[in-house]
PDB file of C-alpha atoms in Angstrom:
ATOM      1  CA  UNK A   1     120.503  93.067 130.567  1.00 51.00           C
ATOM      2  CA  UNK A   2     117.187  92.655 130.724  1.00 55.00           C
ATOM      3  CA  UNK A   3     116.995  96.467 131.149  1.00 55.00           C
ATOM      4  CA  UNK A   4     118.417  97.346 127.422  1.00 54.00           C
ATOM      5  CA  UNK A   5     116.058  94.845 126.665  1.00 49.00           C
ATOM      6  CA  UNK A   6     113.260  96.864 127.792  1.00 48.00           C
ATOM      7  CA  UNK A   7     114.423  99.863 126.674  1.00 53.00           C
ATOM      8  CA  UNK A   8     115.312  98.609 123.339  1.00 50.00           C
ATOM      9  CA  UNK A   9     111.501  97.449 123.528  1.00 50.00           C
ATOM     10  CA  UNK A  10     110.324 100.904 124.612  1.00 52.00           C
ATOM     11  CA  UNK A  11     112.138 102.954 121.828  1.00 49.00           C
ATOM     12  CA  UNK A  12     111.185 100.428 119.092  1.00 48.00           C
ATOM     13  CA  UNK A  13     107.169 100.145 119.873  1.00 49.00           C
ATOM     14  CA  UNK A  14     107.384 104.876 120.228  1.00 44.00           C
ATOM     15  CA  UNK A  15     108.608 104.859 116.583  1.00 45.00           C
ATOM     16  CA  UNK A  16     105.766 102.684 115.784  1.00 45.00           C
ATOM     17  CA  UNK A  17     103.350 104.589 117.195  1.00 47.00           C
ATOM     18  CA  UNK A  18     105.461 108.015 115.636  1.00 43.00           C
ATOM     19  CA  UNK A  19     105.097 106.145 112.465  1.00 45.00           C
ATOM     20  CA  UNK A  20     101.955 105.757 112.247  1.00 49.00           C
ATOM     21  CA  UNK A  21     101.216 109.590 113.029  1.00 50.00           C
ATOM     22  CA  UNK A  22      99.478 111.571 109.824  1.00 48.00           C
ATOM     23  CA  UNK A  23     100.814 114.441 110.108  1.00 50.00           C
ATOM     24  CA  UNK A  24      98.231 116.400 108.314  1.00 57.00           C
ATOM     25  CA  UNK A  25      93.801 115.895 108.302  1.00 60.00           C
ATOM     26  CA  UNK A  26      92.009 113.523 105.622  1.00 74.00           C
ATOM     27  CA  UNK A  27      91.456 115.053 102.649  1.00 82.00           C
ATOM     28  CA  UNK A  28      93.745 118.113 103.539  1.00 90.00           C
ATOM     29  CA  UNK A  29      95.831 117.482  99.965  1.00 93.00           C
ATOM     30  CA  UNK A  30      91.962 118.586  98.078  1.00 94.00           C
ATOM     31  CA  UNK A  31      91.176 122.251 100.100  1.00 95.00           C
ATOM     32  CA  UNK A  32      91.935 124.282  98.418  1.00 96.00           C
ATOM     33  CA  UNK A  33      90.916 126.814  94.798  1.00 97.00           C
ATOM     34  CA  UNK A  34      91.680 124.747  91.311  1.00 96.00           C
ATOM     35  CA  UNK A  35      90.129 125.522  87.859  1.00 96.00           C
ATOM     36  CA  UNK A  36      89.552 123.774  85.175  1.00 93.00           C
ATOM     37  CA  UNK A  37      90.211 125.703  81.804  1.00 85.00           C
ATOM     38  CA  UNK A  38      88.334 123.732  78.372  1.00 80.00           C
ATOM     39  CA  UNK A  39      89.658 127.156  75.374  1.00 78.00           C
ATOM     40  CA  UNK A  40      85.842 127.101  74.521  1.00 75.00           C
ATOM     41  CA  UNK A  41      83.631 129.196  78.101  1.00 79.00           C
ATOM     42  CA  UNK A  42      84.918 130.787  80.566  1.00 88.00           C
ATOM     43  CA  UNK A  43      86.913 128.199  83.264  1.00 91.00           C
ATOM     44  CA  UNK A  44      84.473 126.446  85.637  1.00 93.00           C
ATOM     45  CA  UNK A  45      85.993 127.222  89.110  1.00 95.00           C
ATOM     46  CA  UNK A  46      86.083 124.926  92.445  1.00 96.00           C
ATOM     47  CA  UNK A  47      86.340 125.959  95.611  1.00 97.00           C
ATOM     48  CA  UNK A  48      87.260 123.527  98.423  1.00 96.00           C
ATOM     49  CA  UNK A  49      87.003 123.906 101.843  1.00 96.00           C
ATOM     50  CA  UNK A  50      86.851 122.488 105.439  1.00 94.00           C
ATOM     51  CA  UNK A  51      83.920 121.746 107.344  1.00 90.00           C
ATOM     52  CA  UNK A  52      84.036 120.113 110.565  1.00 87.00           C
ATOM     53  CA  UNK A  53      85.585 116.549 110.178  1.00 85.00           C
ATOM     54  CA  UNK A  54      84.092 116.717 106.405  1.00 89.00           C
ATOM     55  CA  UNK A  55      84.566 118.733 103.130  1.00 95.00           C
ATOM     56  CA  UNK A  56      82.976 121.051 101.300  1.00 96.00           C
ATOM     57  CA  UNK A  57      83.624 120.897  97.549  1.00 96.00           C
ATOM     58  CA  UNK A  58      81.980 124.334  95.709  1.00 96.00           C
ATOM     59  CA  UNK A  59      81.882 124.518  91.882  1.00 94.00           C
ATOM     60  CA  UNK A  60      80.994 127.938  90.036  1.00 95.00           C
ATOM     61  CA  UNK A  61      79.930 127.527  85.977  1.00 91.00           C
ATOM     62  CA  UNK A  62      79.409 129.472  84.082  1.00 89.00           C
ATOM     63  CA  UNK A  63      75.863 130.451  82.824  1.00 87.00           C
ATOM     64  CA  UNK A  64      74.738 131.693  79.631  1.00 84.00           C
ATOM     65  CA  UNK A  65      71.096 131.422  80.179  1.00 85.00           C
ATOM     66  CA  UNK A  66      69.157 133.831  82.877  1.00 80.00           C
ATOM     67  CA  UNK A  67      70.867 134.999  85.208  1.00 82.00           C
ATOM     68  CA  UNK A  68      74.348 135.595  83.386  1.00 83.00           C
ATOM     69  CA  UNK A  69      77.984 134.664  85.673  1.00 86.00           C
ATOM     70  CA  UNK A  70      79.018 132.316  87.668  1.00 90.00           C
ATOM     71  CA  UNK A  71      76.377 129.970  89.676  1.00 92.00           C
ATOM     72  CA  UNK A  72      78.122 128.082  92.399  1.00 94.00           C
ATOM     73  CA  UNK A  73      76.262 124.696  93.309  1.00 95.00           C
ATOM     74  CA  UNK A  74      78.067 123.284  96.824  1.00 96.00           C
ATOM     75  CA  UNK A  75      77.676 119.508  97.407  1.00 95.00           C
ATOM     76  CA  UNK A  76      79.598 117.753 100.849  1.00 96.00           C
ATOM     77  CA  UNK A  77      82.540 115.608 100.112  1.00 95.00           C
ATOM     78  CA  UNK A  78      84.406 113.393 102.664  1.00 93.00           C
ATOM     79  CA  UNK A  79      87.803 111.371 102.197  1.00 92.00           C
ATOM     80  CA  UNK A  80      87.637 108.153 100.255  1.00 90.00           C
ATOM     81  CA  UNK A  81      89.513 104.525 101.015  1.00 87.00           C
ATOM     82  CA  UNK A  82      92.145 105.255  98.607  1.00 84.00           C
ATOM     83  CA  UNK A  83      95.067 108.268  99.906  1.00 85.00           C
ATOM     84  CA  UNK A  84      93.877 110.555  96.825  1.00 91.00           C
ATOM     85  CA  UNK A  85      90.270 109.724  95.868  1.00 93.00           C
ATOM     86  CA  UNK A  86      87.678 112.316  97.690  1.00 93.00           C
ATOM     87  CA  UNK A  87      83.910 111.305  97.079  1.00 93.00           C
ATOM     88  CA  UNK A  88      81.931 114.360  96.828  1.00 94.00           C
ATOM     89  CA  UNK A  89      78.770 114.477  97.345  1.00 92.00           C
ATOM     90  CA  UNK A  90      78.139 110.241  98.184  1.00 90.00           C
ATOM     91  CA  UNK A  91      78.814 109.834  94.409  1.00 91.00           C
ATOM     92  CA  UNK A  92      81.660 111.383  92.591  1.00 92.00           C
ATOM     93  CA  UNK A  93      84.500 110.802  93.320  1.00 93.00           C
ATOM     94  CA  UNK A  94      87.961 112.846  93.177  1.00 94.00           C
ATOM     95  CA  UNK A  95      91.827 112.163  92.105  1.00 94.00           C
ATOM     96  CA  UNK A  96      94.164 114.098  93.280  1.00 95.00           C
ATOM     97  CA  UNK A  97      97.606 113.182  91.541  1.00 94.00           C
ATOM     98  CA  UNK A  98     100.612 114.169  93.767  1.00 92.00           C
ATOM     99  CA  UNK A  99     102.963 114.634  90.759  1.00 93.00           C
ATOM    100  CA  UNK A 100     101.205 117.666  88.887  1.00 94.00           C
ATOM    101  CA  UNK A 101      99.311 118.721  92.026  1.00 95.00           C
ATOM    102  CA  UNK A 102      96.355 117.701  89.754  1.00 95.00           C
ATOM    103  CA  UNK A 103      92.064 116.639  90.686  1.00 95.00           C
ATOM    104  CA  UNK A 104      90.843 114.784  87.850  1.00 94.00           C
ATOM    105  CA  UNK A 105      87.271 113.281  87.778  1.00 91.00           C
ATOM    106  CA  UNK A 106      85.112 112.196  85.091  1.00 87.00           C
ATOM    107  CA  UNK A 107      88.291 113.065  82.091  1.00 82.00           C
ATOM    108  CA  UNK A 108      88.375 116.688  83.577  1.00 89.00           C
ATOM    109  CA  UNK A 109      91.269 117.915  84.917  1.00 94.00           C
ATOM    110  CA  UNK A 110      91.661 120.724  87.414  1.00 95.00           C
ATOM    111  CA  UNK A 111      95.105 122.845  88.269  1.00 96.00           C
ATOM    112  CA  UNK A 112      95.167 124.251  92.032  1.00 96.00           C
ATOM    113  CA  UNK A 113      95.052 128.184  91.564  1.00 96.00           C
ATOM    114  CA  UNK A 114      95.657 131.339  94.430  1.00 95.00           C
ATOM    115  CA  UNK A 115      93.140 132.300  96.570  1.00 96.00           C
ATOM    116  CA  UNK A 116      93.293 136.009  94.222  1.00 95.00           C
ATOM    117  CA  UNK A 117      93.509 133.972  90.936  1.00 94.00           C
ATOM    118  CA  UNK A 118      90.540 132.622  91.549  1.00 95.00           C
ATOM    119  CA  UNK A 119      88.578 135.666  93.258  1.00 93.00           C
ATOM    120  CA  UNK A 120      89.880 137.622  90.110  1.00 92.00           C
ATOM    121  CA  UNK A 121      88.210 134.249  87.503  1.00 89.00           C
ATOM    122  CA  UNK A 122      84.534 135.197  88.912  1.00 89.00           C
ATOM    123  CA  UNK A 123      84.676 138.912  88.723  1.00 86.00           C
ATOM    124  CA  UNK A 124      86.004 138.618  85.340  1.00 75.00           C
ATOM    125  CA  UNK A 125      84.003 139.007  82.374  1.00 67.00           C
ATOM    126  CA  UNK A 126      84.153 136.301  79.496  1.00 61.00           C
ATOM    127  CA  UNK A 127      85.592 138.127  76.053  1.00 60.00           C
ATOM    128  CA  UNK A 128      83.172 136.791  73.911  1.00 54.00           C
TER     129      UNK A 128
END
């Protein structure tokens, strides 16, 4: 009888441990290529990639002054306390919406794109 209780308790413990295991590293849902298109300007492109335990958040925004073209700005990012929050440069919060596969920050929404779409947009000249 004690053997059955031991086996049942061991099985329950194992299931509890396995249920607590994550299938992906923190922040993995943010990794990828993103595009924000407000319509008036060339789109803003975002690339989020792993950098050890943290992430690198690169924003490519269009610049019309000086050297015309996309200018990249990279900042470190870490997953926030909440599951769908990324903290960029220690101050900016980016939220991920699983239902639409989009990220949002400061009333700006970006949709996920492929690497090929990202690279094509970087070399494309805007029409005037």
